[in-house]
Amino acid sequence: MAEIVVIGGGIGGLAAALSISRQGHRVMVVERADRFAEIGAGIQIAPNGIYALERLGLGEAVRASAVLMDELRFMDGVTGEHVVSMPLTEEYRRRFRNPYAVVHRAELHSLLLNECAASDMIRLRVSGTAVGYDSSRDSVTVMLDNGVRITGDAVIGADGINSAIRRQLVGDGEPRVSGITIYRAIVRMERVPSELRSTKAVTWWAGPGCHFVHYPIARGSYLNLAASIDDRAPEAFAGVPASREHVLRQFAVLGETAQRLLQLGEDWRSWVLVDRDPVDSWSDGRVVLLGDAAHPMLHYAAQGACQALEDAVFLGDLLNCPSPDFPGRFEQFCQNRRKRTARIQTLARESVRLWHPSGDAAKARNSALSSLTPTELHDYVAWMHSAPASWHVPAGT
Ligand SMILES: Cc1cc2nc3c(=O)[nH]c(=O)nc-3n(C[C@H](O)[C@H](O)[C@H](O)COP(=O)(O)OP(=O)(O)OC[C@H]3O[C@@H](n4cnc5c(N)ncnc54)[C@H](O)[C@@H]3O)c2cc1C
């Protein structure tokens, strides 16, 4: 049995703790905040993410708190024209073996946290900020900012996009500022006029240099609103309050229906989005990164958390023996995960080019998209929404 330290108690870190502890290893999760919690509202979980949650034993619980979507609906945000919908019903669920769900972020995080708290193989520690690590041949020590040192057989950096573990391990500086600001709010569903409810759809309104997405969360009792604009924001910020008037001004180019929905938003908050370029490897001996620390992506493929969950399950599979060869297994983990995660990082960046054109380019996009059949649309996402083929690993060494 090994002792493993996980830095960061977000979705990725908690999922990793579960998956690794189930291989018989002891895990300590060290979280910077003074409690384990998730902020933010809705999160979309494609079938590959549901599959990973099932592997963690949480499939049923997630389905119970999720809203299962019937379509991804793409609208021209200026003209109001319905361009195309990708159906997510029988054929999609059969093909990808799971539904496409939306969940409240805090609910997903609580499910993972409760499962970790119930395990006698997992210890949870708050108010611990990692600042770096020190490796030797047989162990690795994490340094916290208060001088505490925690030693284990291996360390997993699941400390998000500004990862301290990555700073030392990869050393690629600050994340890239995308120049896109996102405004988010949630609205109680009873405040949404019934003709605008679309309770089983994720809906995109694509406009020039901007787009607006909404979907129901929390078993349909809230509508999640997220509106993004290319405003060339020069530096990152997170969770800054924004007035409704400001949001409406930013998205004034969108048509009437989108405006009516934006009008409903209260307590808007804004973030400047950041990501990083893919790297080939994110392990260093007994230390490895996972989730956003390893392959942070813009959220436009709705896959960051899904990829963190996949990472967690696969890493657990790789540590399937009492004394794993950590450097070898971690290198294997990166080799296996890098192509898929890099492809999604790239897709997420490029999707803005599909969503944000204006004029003739927008018309050409609409015409191309509207000619696609449901099967062609499913083919387009198949590589991403299917659980990866290479989950299973040889017996431990
Ligand atoms: C607007 C938006 C919408 C999104 N929508 C979706 C979606 O629909 N579907 C989807 O799959 N993904 C989505 N994502 C992406 C998803 O939220 C992230 O990819 C996912 O949360 C990453 O999880 P993580 O555990 O790797 O990192 P994080 O969630 O960032 O967790 C990192 C944890 O580490 C802690 N920490 C940080 N530094 C330290 C330190 N030095 N020491 C100790 N602890 C530390 C933090 O406090 C935090 O708890 C979205 C992201 C955004 C921004």
GROMACS .gro file of C-alpha atoms and ligand atoms in nm:
model
  450
    1MET     CA    1   0.000   0.000   0.000
    2ALA     CA    2   0.133   0.346  -0.092
    3GLU     CA    3   0.074   0.688   0.066
    4ILE     CA    4  -0.032   0.943  -0.193
    5VAL     CA    5  -0.076   1.317  -0.150
    6VAL     CA    6  -0.329   1.492  -0.375
    7ILE     CA    7  -0.296   1.870  -0.392
    8GLY     CA    8  -0.632   2.037  -0.463
    9GLY     CA    9  -0.981   1.929  -0.365
   10GLY     CA   10  -1.173   2.027  -0.678
   11ILE     CA   11  -1.361   1.781  -0.898
   12GLY     CA   12  -1.035   1.631  -1.031
   13GLY     CA   13  -0.856   1.597  -0.697
   14LEU     CA   14  -1.150   1.437  -0.515
   15ALA     CA   15  -1.221   1.199  -0.805
   16ALA     CA   16  -0.853   1.098  -0.807
   17ALA     CA   17  -0.859   1.038  -0.431
   18LEU     CA   18  -1.156   0.804  -0.473
   19SER     CA   19  -1.017   0.618  -0.767
   20ILE     CA   20  -0.670   0.571  -0.614
   21SER     CA   21  -0.797   0.476  -0.268
   22ARG     CA   22  -1.001   0.199  -0.430
   23GLN     CA   23  -0.675   0.040  -0.541
   24GLY     CA   24  -0.584   0.001  -0.173
   25HIS     CA   25  -0.365   0.314  -0.135
   26ARG     CA   26  -0.396   0.574   0.140
   27VAL     CA   27  -0.463   0.927   0.011
   28MET     CA   28  -0.440   1.268   0.173
   29VAL     CA   29  -0.616   1.554  -0.011
   30VAL     CA   30  -0.474   1.897   0.071
   31GLU     CA   31  -0.695   2.192  -0.020
   32ARG     CA   32  -0.593   2.559  -0.009
   33ALA     CA   33  -0.937   2.694   0.086
   34ASP     CA   34  -1.068   2.674   0.442
   35ARG     CA   35  -1.339   2.431   0.329
   36PHE     CA   36  -1.399   2.196   0.040
   37ALA     CA   37  -1.647   2.369  -0.192
   38GLU     CA   38  -1.719   2.452  -0.557
   39ILE     CA   39  -1.832   2.788  -0.679
   40GLY     CA   40  -2.008   2.849  -1.009
   41ALA     CA   41  -2.334   2.717  -1.137
   42GLY     CA   42  -2.399   2.459  -1.407
   43ILE     CA   43  -2.171   2.209  -1.569
   44GLN     CA   44  -2.236   1.988  -1.871
   45ILE     CA   45  -2.128   1.627  -1.843
   46ALA     CA   46  -2.106   1.439  -2.172
   47PRO     CA   47  -2.133   1.057  -2.181
   48ASN     CA   48  -1.755   1.016  -2.135
   49GLY     CA   49  -1.779   1.206  -1.806
   50ILE     CA   50  -2.082   1.005  -1.694
   51TYR     CA   51  -1.887   0.688  -1.775
   52ALA     CA   52  -1.601   0.805  -1.550
   53LEU     CA   53  -1.848   0.885  -1.271
   54GLU     CA   54  -1.998   0.539  -1.310
   55ARG     CA   55  -1.651   0.391  -1.270
   56LEU     CA   56  -1.629   0.585  -0.941
   57GLY     CA   57  -1.959   0.431  -0.829
   58LEU     CA   58  -2.146   0.762  -0.862
   59GLY     CA   59  -2.336   0.706  -1.187
   60GLU     CA   60  -2.675   0.659  -1.025
   61ALA     CA   61  -2.633   0.948  -0.782
   62VAL     CA   62  -2.532   1.185  -1.062
   63ARG     CA   63  -2.820   1.081  -1.284
   64ALA     CA   64  -3.056   1.147  -0.992
   65SER     CA   65  -2.940   1.506  -0.950
   66ALA     CA   66  -2.883   1.581  -1.320
   67VAL     CA   67  -3.110   1.707  -1.593
   68LEU     CA   68  -3.067   1.483  -1.897
   69MET     CA   69  -3.055   1.689  -2.216
   70ASP     CA   70  -3.248   1.602  -2.532
   71GLU     CA   71  -3.069   1.838  -2.770
   72LEU     CA   72  -2.781   2.078  -2.826
   73ARG     CA   73  -2.954   2.363  -3.009
   74PHE     CA   74  -2.762   2.612  -3.221
   75MET     CA   75  -2.935   2.944  -3.301
   76ASP     CA   76  -2.828   3.247  -3.501
   77GLY     CA   77  -2.823   3.501  -3.220
   78VAL     CA   78  -2.886   3.799  -3.447
   79THR     CA   79  -3.166   3.671  -3.672
   80GLY     CA   80  -3.313   3.430  -3.418
   81GLU     CA   81  -3.305   3.154  -3.683
   82HIS     CA   82  -3.283   2.795  -3.555
   83VAL     CA   83  -2.975   2.667  -3.741
   84VAL     CA   84  -2.939   2.307  -3.626
   85SER     CA   85  -2.994   2.077  -3.329
   86MET     CA   86  -2.791   1.776  -3.231
   87PRO     CA   87  -3.037   1.525  -3.085
   88LEU     CA   88  -2.921   1.365  -2.759
   89THR     CA   89  -3.203   1.115  -2.726
   90GLU     CA   90  -3.222   0.738  -2.801
   91GLU     CA   91  -2.975   0.708  -3.089
   92TYR     CA   92  -2.716   0.929  -2.917
   93ARG     CA   93  -2.756   0.754  -2.580
   94ARG     CA   94  -2.732   0.412  -2.743
   95ARG     CA   95  -2.424   0.506  -2.943
   96PHE     CA   96  -2.237   0.669  -2.651
   97ARG     CA   97  -2.387   0.438  -2.387
   98ASN     CA   98  -2.480   0.725  -2.160
   99PRO     CA   99  -2.685   1.045  -2.162
  100TYR     CA  100  -2.565   1.405  -2.190
  101ALA     CA  101  -2.636   1.562  -1.852
  102VAL     CA  102  -2.619   1.900  -1.685
  103VAL     CA  103  -2.560   1.921  -1.313
  104HIS     CA  104  -2.516   2.187  -1.052
  105ARG     CA  105  -2.143   2.213  -0.991
  106ALA     CA  106  -2.183   2.221  -0.613
  107GLU     CA  107  -2.397   1.906  -0.625
  108LEU     CA  108  -2.137   1.713  -0.825
  109HIS     CA  109  -1.862   1.832  -0.593
  110SER     CA  110  -2.067   1.732  -0.284
  111LEU     CA  111  -2.123   1.383  -0.422
  112LEU     CA  112  -1.748   1.336  -0.463
  113LEU     CA  113  -1.671   1.496  -0.127
  114ASN     CA  114  -1.922   1.284   0.066
  115GLU     CA  115  -1.782   0.969  -0.090
  116CYS     CA  116  -1.427   1.073   0.005
  117ALA     CA  117  -1.535   1.166   0.359
  118ALA     CA  118  -1.695   0.822   0.401
  119SER     CA  119  -1.372   0.641   0.309
  120ASP     CA  120  -1.127   0.543   0.581
  121MET     CA  121  -0.853   0.540   0.317
  122ILE     CA  122  -0.886   0.916   0.250
  123ARG     CA  123  -0.792   1.207   0.474
  124LEU     CA  124  -0.912   1.556   0.389
  125ARG     CA  125  -0.708   1.858   0.496
  126VAL     CA  126  -0.808   2.221   0.443
  127SER     CA  127  -0.619   2.552   0.466
  128GLY     CA  128  -0.307   2.398   0.313
  129THR     CA  129  -0.150   2.586   0.023
  130ALA     CA  130   0.118   2.393  -0.162
  131VAL     CA  131   0.411   2.601  -0.285
  132GLY     CA  132   0.638   2.331  -0.428
  133TYR     CA  133   0.784   1.984  -0.384
  134ASP     CA  134   1.109   1.813  -0.313
  135SER     CA  135   1.172   1.471  -0.466
  136SER     CA  136   1.407   1.195  -0.361
  137ARG     CA  137   1.450   0.846  -0.506
  138ASP     CA  138   1.195   0.686  -0.271
  139SER     CA  139   0.956   0.963  -0.172
  140VAL     CA  140   0.838   1.314  -0.240
  141THR     CA  141   0.765   1.599   0.001
  142VAL     CA  142   0.520   1.880  -0.058
  143MET     CA  143   0.592   2.216   0.103
  144LEU     CA  144   0.302   2.426   0.225
  145ASP     CA  145   0.318   2.803   0.259
  146ASN     CA  146   0.300   2.781   0.639
  147GLY     CA  147   0.618   2.573   0.654
  148VAL     CA  148   0.443   2.236   0.695
  149ARG     CA  149   0.597   1.951   0.489
  150ILE     CA  150   0.396   1.646   0.388
  151THR     CA  151   0.578   1.339   0.261
  152GLY     CA  152   0.432   1.056   0.057
  153ASP     CA  153   0.527   0.794  -0.198
  154ALA     CA  154   0.380   1.011  -0.476
  155VAL     CA  155   0.216   1.350  -0.529
  156ILE     CA  156  -0.068   1.439  -0.762
  157GLY     CA  157  -0.103   1.807  -0.849
  158ALA     CA  158  -0.476   1.864  -0.903
  159ASP     CA  159  -0.448   2.229  -0.809
  160GLY     CA  160  -0.613   2.383  -1.113
  161ILE     CA  161  -0.506   2.622  -1.385
  162ASN     CA  162  -0.272   2.826  -1.161
  163SER     CA  163  -0.115   2.509  -1.021
  164ALA     CA  164   0.184   2.560  -0.792
  165ILE     CA  165   0.293   2.204  -0.866
  166ARG     CA  166   0.289   2.277  -1.240
  167ARG     CA  167   0.489   2.596  -1.189
  168GLN     CA  168   0.777   2.383  -1.062
  169LEU     CA  169   0.716   2.078  -1.282
  170VAL     CA  170   0.649   2.236  -1.625
  171GLY     CA  171   0.754   2.595  -1.559
  172ASP     CA  172   0.554   2.748  -1.842
  173GLY     CA  173   0.463   3.070  -1.664
  174GLU     CA  174   0.123   3.230  -1.636
  175PRO     CA  175  -0.180   3.098  -1.828
  176ARG     CA  176  -0.263   3.254  -2.167
  177VAL     CA  177  -0.524   3.529  -2.147
  178SER     CA  178  -0.788   3.453  -2.411
  179GLY     CA  179  -0.922   3.809  -2.447
  180ILE     CA  180  -1.273   3.673  -2.390
  181THR     CA  181  -1.491   3.773  -2.095
  182ILE     CA  182  -1.773   3.548  -1.977
  183TYR     CA  183  -2.070   3.670  -1.774
  184ARG     CA  184  -2.263   3.413  -1.572
  185ALA     CA  185  -2.587   3.417  -1.373
  186ILE     CA  186  -2.862   3.177  -1.270
  187VAL     CA  187  -3.236   3.249  -1.274
  188ARG     CA  188  -3.514   3.067  -1.090
  189MET     CA  189  -3.708   2.877  -1.355
  190GLU     CA  190  -4.045   3.015  -1.241
  191ARG     CA  191  -3.922   3.361  -1.349
  192VAL     CA  192  -3.859   3.237  -1.704
  193PRO     CA  193  -4.160   3.288  -1.934
  194SER     CA  194  -4.292   2.942  -2.026
  195GLU     CA  195  -4.233   2.991  -2.400
  196LEU     CA  196  -3.859   3.045  -2.329
  197ARG     CA  197  -3.802   2.751  -2.097
  198SER     CA  198  -3.662   2.479  -2.333
  199THR     CA  199  -3.614   2.255  -2.032
  200LYS     CA  200  -3.421   1.976  -2.205
  201ALA     CA  201  -3.188   2.175  -2.430
  202VAL     CA  202  -2.849   2.339  -2.412
  203THR     CA  203  -2.906   2.641  -2.638
  204TRP     CA  204  -2.638   2.852  -2.810
  205TRP     CA  205  -2.708   3.198  -2.953
  206ALA     CA  206  -2.414   3.276  -3.182
  207GLY     CA  207  -2.349   3.642  -3.262
  208PRO     CA  208  -2.067   3.855  -3.405
  209GLY     CA  209  -1.779   3.833  -3.160
  210CYS     CA  210  -2.001   3.685  -2.891
  211HIS     CA  211  -2.231   3.400  -2.796
  212PHE     CA  212  -2.477   3.320  -2.522
  213VAL     CA  213  -2.552   2.972  -2.384
  214HIS     CA  214  -2.826   2.865  -2.145
  215TYR     CA  215  -2.949   2.540  -1.996
  216PRO     CA  216  -3.149   2.420  -1.695
  217ILE     CA  217  -2.975   2.296  -1.381
  218ALA     CA  218  -3.066   2.167  -1.034
  219ARG     CA  219  -3.337   1.930  -1.161
  220GLY     CA  220  -3.476   2.210  -1.377
  221SER     CA  221  -3.536   2.459  -1.097
  222TYR     CA  222  -3.285   2.713  -1.233
  223LEU     CA  223  -3.176   2.835  -1.574
  224ASN     CA  224  -2.800   2.876  -1.608
  225LEU     CA  225  -2.695   3.175  -1.825
  226ALA     CA  226  -2.342   3.218  -1.967
  227ALA     CA  227  -2.262   3.490  -2.221
  228SER     CA  228  -1.913   3.528  -2.374
  229ILE     CA  229  -1.770   3.824  -2.563
  230ASP     CA  230  -1.443   3.882  -2.751
  231ASP     CA  231  -1.356   4.209  -2.578
  232ARG     CA  232  -0.975   4.174  -2.593
  233ALA     CA  233  -0.963   4.182  -2.214
  234PRO     CA  234  -0.591   4.225  -2.143
  235GLU     CA  235  -0.568   4.046  -1.810
  236ALA     CA  236  -0.733   3.764  -1.620
  237PHE     CA  237  -0.985   3.818  -1.343
  238ALA     CA  238  -1.239   3.587  -1.180
  239GLY     CA  239  -1.584   3.630  -1.029
  240VAL     CA  240  -1.609   4.011  -1.061
  241PRO     CA  241  -1.969   4.137  -1.020
  242ALA     CA  242  -2.123   4.302  -1.328
  243SER     CA  243  -2.445   4.502  -1.351
  244ARG     CA  244  -2.734   4.381  -1.564
  245GLU     CA  245  -2.713   4.705  -1.765
  246HIS     CA  246  -2.350   4.637  -1.846
  247VAL     CA  247  -2.428   4.280  -1.960
  248LEU     CA  248  -2.718   4.398  -2.177
  249ARG     CA  249  -2.495   4.665  -2.336
  250GLN     CA  250  -2.224   4.409  -2.414
  251PHE     CA  251  -2.473   4.178  -2.589
  252ALA     CA  252  -2.695   4.443  -2.750
  253VAL     CA  253  -2.623   4.289  -3.091
  254LEU     CA  254  -2.822   3.974  -3.000
  255GLY     CA  255  -3.188   3.949  -3.100
  256GLU     CA  256  -3.507   3.973  -2.898
  257THR     CA  257  -3.532   3.624  -2.743
  258ALA     CA  258  -3.172   3.625  -2.627
  259GLN     CA  259  -3.225   3.977  -2.485
  260ARG     CA  260  -3.532   3.868  -2.291
  261LEU     CA  261  -3.335   3.586  -2.129
  262LEU     CA  262  -3.038   3.810  -2.050
  263GLN     CA  263  -3.279   4.061  -1.891
  264LEU     CA  264  -3.374   3.794  -1.635
  265GLY     CA  265  -3.020   3.754  -1.501
  266GLU     CA  266  -2.939   3.898  -1.158
  267ASP     CA  267  -2.612   3.903  -0.966
  268TRP     CA  268  -2.407   3.862  -1.282
  269ARG     CA  269  -2.042   3.777  -1.234
  270SER     CA  270  -1.766   3.792  -1.490
  271TRP     CA  271  -1.442   3.606  -1.565
  272VAL     CA  272  -1.172   3.662  -1.823
  273LEU     CA  273  -1.104   3.317  -1.965
  274VAL     CA  274  -0.756   3.167  -1.962
  275ASP     CA  275  -0.601   2.845  -2.088
  276ARG     CA  276  -0.261   2.703  -2.176
  277ASP     CA  277  -0.094   2.544  -2.475
  278PRO     CA  278  -0.078   2.164  -2.460
  279VAL     CA  279   0.249   2.011  -2.335
  280ASP     CA  280   0.378   1.660  -2.408
  281SER     CA  281   0.442   1.550  -2.052
  282TRP     CA  282   0.331   1.659  -1.707
  283SER     CA  283   0.507   1.412  -1.480
  284ASP     CA  284   0.837   1.434  -1.296
  285GLY     CA  285   0.937   1.111  -1.124
  286ARG     CA  286   0.688   1.057  -0.841
  287VAL     CA  287   0.491   1.374  -0.917
  288VAL     CA  288   0.217   1.407  -1.177
  289LEU     CA  289  -0.047   1.665  -1.270
  290LEU     CA  290  -0.414   1.599  -1.335
  291GLY     CA  291  -0.718   1.793  -1.464
  292ASP     CA  292  -0.681   2.166  -1.523
  293ALA     CA  293  -0.331   2.162  -1.374
  294ALA     CA  294  -0.225   1.929  -1.657
  295HIS     CA  295  -0.432   2.038  -1.959
  296PRO     CA  296  -0.638   2.351  -1.890
  297MET     CA  297  -0.877   2.434  -2.171
  298LEU     CA  298  -1.136   2.697  -2.254
  299HIS     CA  299  -1.473   2.559  -2.149
  300TYR     CA  300  -1.616   2.576  -2.504
  301ALA     CA  301  -1.597   2.201  -2.555
  302ALA     CA  302  -1.765   2.153  -2.211
  303GLN     CA  303  -1.498   1.894  -2.133
  304GLY     CA  304  -1.259   2.028  -1.864
  305ALA     CA  305  -1.429   1.847  -1.578
  306CYS     CA  306  -1.501   1.543  -1.795
  307GLN     CA  307  -1.130   1.518  -1.875
  308ALA     CA  308  -1.037   1.562  -1.508
  309LEU     CA  309  -1.274   1.273  -1.424
  310GLU     CA  310  -1.128   1.057  -1.701
  311ASP     CA  311  -0.776   1.137  -1.573
  312ALA     CA  312  -0.877   1.037  -1.222
  313VAL     CA  313  -1.022   0.702  -1.323
  314PHE     CA  314  -0.737   0.615  -1.557
  315LEU     CA  315  -0.472   0.711  -1.302
  316GLY     CA  316  -0.644   0.487  -1.046
  317ASP     CA  317  -0.639   0.202  -1.299
  318LEU     CA  318  -0.266   0.255  -1.350
  319LEU     CA  319  -0.189   0.233  -0.978
  320ASN     CA  320  -0.344  -0.112  -0.951
  321CYS     CA  321  -0.080  -0.282  -0.736
  322PRO     CA  322   0.054  -0.242  -0.380
  323SER     CA  323   0.387  -0.078  -0.477
  324PRO     CA  324   0.352   0.087  -0.816
  325ASP     CA  325   0.652   0.205  -1.015
  326PHE     CA  326   0.530   0.564  -0.988
  327PRO     CA  327   0.767   0.730  -1.239
  328GLY     CA  328   0.688   0.465  -1.501
  329ARG     CA  329   0.314   0.466  -1.439
  330PHE     CA  330   0.295   0.847  -1.438
  331GLU     CA  331   0.485   0.865  -1.767
  332GLN     CA  332   0.245   0.605  -1.908
  333PHE     CA  333  -0.044   0.819  -1.786
  334CYS     CA  334   0.084   1.126  -1.974
  335GLN     CA  335   0.159   0.929  -2.289
  336ASN     CA  336  -0.188   0.787  -2.287
  337ARG     CA  337  -0.372   1.109  -2.210
  338ARG     CA  338  -0.178   1.376  -2.398
  339LYS     CA  339  -0.315   1.329  -2.750
  340ARG     CA  340  -0.679   1.326  -2.645
  341THR     CA  341  -0.654   1.619  -2.403
  342ALA     CA  342  -0.444   1.830  -2.644
  343ARG     CA  343  -0.701   1.774  -2.917
  344ILE     CA  344  -0.977   1.900  -2.689
  345GLN     CA  345  -0.769   2.200  -2.577
  346THR     CA  346  -0.727   2.293  -2.944
  347LEU     CA  347  -1.091   2.229  -3.034
  348ALA     CA  348  -1.209   2.446  -2.745
  349ARG     CA  349  -0.998   2.738  -2.870
  350GLU     CA  350  -1.104   2.694  -3.229
  351SER     CA  351  -1.476   2.664  -3.156
  352VAL     CA  352  -1.490   3.039  -3.103
  353ARG     CA  353  -1.412   3.079  -3.474
  354LEU     CA  354  -1.725   2.881  -3.555
  355TRP     CA  355  -1.946   3.068  -3.314
  356HIS     CA  356  -1.832   3.431  -3.347
  357PRO     CA  357  -1.831   3.526  -3.719
  358SER     CA  358  -2.059   3.795  -3.862
  359GLY     CA  359  -2.225   3.876  -4.195
  360ASP     CA  360  -2.156   3.643  -4.487
  361ALA     CA  361  -1.926   3.420  -4.281
  362ALA     CA  362  -2.210   3.363  -4.032
  363LYS     CA  363  -2.448   3.284  -4.317
  364ALA     CA  364  -2.203   3.033  -4.465
  365ARG     CA  365  -2.161   2.870  -4.124
  366ASN     CA  366  -2.537   2.845  -4.077
  367SER     CA  367  -2.582   2.691  -4.416
  368ALA     CA  368  -2.303   2.434  -4.356
  369LEU     CA  369  -2.431   2.341  -4.011
  370SER     CA  370  -2.795   2.314  -4.114
  371SER     CA  371  -2.707   2.061  -4.385
  372LEU     CA  372  -2.568   1.812  -4.128
  373THR     CA  373  -2.776   1.508  -4.038
  374PRO     CA  374  -2.806   1.389  -3.676
  375THR     CA  375  -2.568   1.102  -3.753
  376GLU     CA  376  -2.311   1.341  -3.902
  377LEU     CA  377  -2.338   1.558  -3.593
  378HIS     CA  378  -2.287   1.254  -3.372
  379ASP     CA  379  -1.988   1.148  -3.584
  380TYR     CA  380  -1.834   1.493  -3.525
  381VAL     CA  381  -1.831   1.449  -3.145
  382ALA     CA  382  -1.786   1.071  -3.134
  383TRP     CA  383  -1.413   1.075  -3.055
  384MET     CA  384  -1.475   1.311  -2.763
  385HIS     CA  385  -1.805   1.192  -2.617
  386SER     CA  386  -1.709   0.823  -2.621
  387ALA     CA  387  -1.512   0.690  -2.326
  388PRO     CA  388  -1.150   0.647  -2.442
  389ALA     CA  389  -1.071   0.302  -2.579
  390SER     CA  390  -0.757   0.260  -2.374
  391TRP     CA  391  -0.894   0.262  -2.019
  392HIS     CA  392  -0.769  -0.078  -1.924
  393VAL     CA  393  -0.414  -0.140  -1.821
  394PRO     CA  394  -0.211  -0.453  -1.763
  395ALA     CA  395  -0.195  -0.605  -1.414
  396GLY     CA  396   0.028  -0.412  -1.176
  397THR     CA  397   0.402  -0.452  -1.154
  398LIG     C1  398  -1.721   2.911  -1.723
  398LIG     C2  399  -1.680   2.766  -1.720
  398LIG     C3  400  -1.769   2.668  -1.760
  398LIG     C4  401  -1.730   2.533  -1.762
  398LIG     N1  402  -1.817   2.439  -1.806
  398LIG     C5  403  -1.778   2.309  -1.811
  398LIG     C6  404  -1.868   2.209  -1.858
  398LIG     O1  405  -1.982   2.238  -1.894
  398LIG     N2  406  -1.824   2.078  -1.860
  398LIG     C7  407  -1.698   2.042  -1.821
  398LIG     O2  408  -1.663   1.924  -1.824
  398LIG     N3  409  -1.610   2.138  -1.776
  398LIG     C8  410  -1.648   2.268  -1.771
  398LIG     N4  411  -1.560   2.362  -1.725
  398LIG     C9  412  -1.425   2.323  -1.684
  398LIG    C10  413  -1.419   2.269  -1.543
  398LIG     O3  414  -1.481   2.357  -1.453
  398LIG    C11  415  -1.275   2.246  -1.500
  398LIG     O4  416  -1.205   2.184  -1.604
  398LIG    C12  417  -1.269   2.156  -1.377
  398LIG     O5  418  -1.336   2.217  -1.270
  398LIG    C13  419  -1.123   2.130  -1.339
  398LIG     O6  420  -1.119   2.062  -1.218
  398LIG     P1  421  -0.981   2.051  -1.137
  398LIG     O7  422  -1.015   1.974  -1.015
  398LIG     O8  423  -0.875   2.003  -1.227
  398LIG     O9  424  -0.942   2.200  -1.102
  398LIG     P2  425  -1.014   2.307  -1.008
  398LIG    O10  426  -1.162   2.292  -1.016
  398LIG    O11  427  -0.957   2.439  -1.043
  398LIG    O12  428  -0.972   2.267  -0.859
  398LIG    C14  429  -0.845   2.296  -0.810
  398LIG    C15  430  -0.852   2.293  -0.658
  398LIG    O13  431  -0.720   2.309  -0.608
  398LIG    C16  432  -0.720   2.408  -0.506
  398LIG     N5  433  -0.586   2.470  -0.509
  398LIG    C17  434  -0.538   2.559  -0.598
  398LIG     N6  435  -0.410   2.588  -0.572
  398LIG    C18  436  -0.377   2.516  -0.462
  398LIG    C19  437  -0.256   2.503  -0.386
  398LIG     N7  438  -0.145   2.571  -0.420
  398LIG     N8  439  -0.256   2.420  -0.280
  398LIG    C20  440  -0.369   2.350  -0.244
  398LIG     N9  441  -0.484   2.360  -0.313
  398LIG    C21  442  -0.488   2.440  -0.422
  398LIG    C22  443  -0.831   2.503  -0.544
  398LIG    O14  444  -0.877   2.578  -0.432
  398LIG    C23  445  -0.935   2.405  -0.598
  398LIG    O15  446  -1.017   2.354  -0.497
  398LIG    C24  447  -1.598   2.499  -1.721
  398LIG    C25  448  -1.508   2.597  -1.679
  398LIG    C26  449  -1.548   2.729  -1.678
  398LIG    C27  450  -1.449   2.834  -1.633
   0.00000   0.00000   0.00000
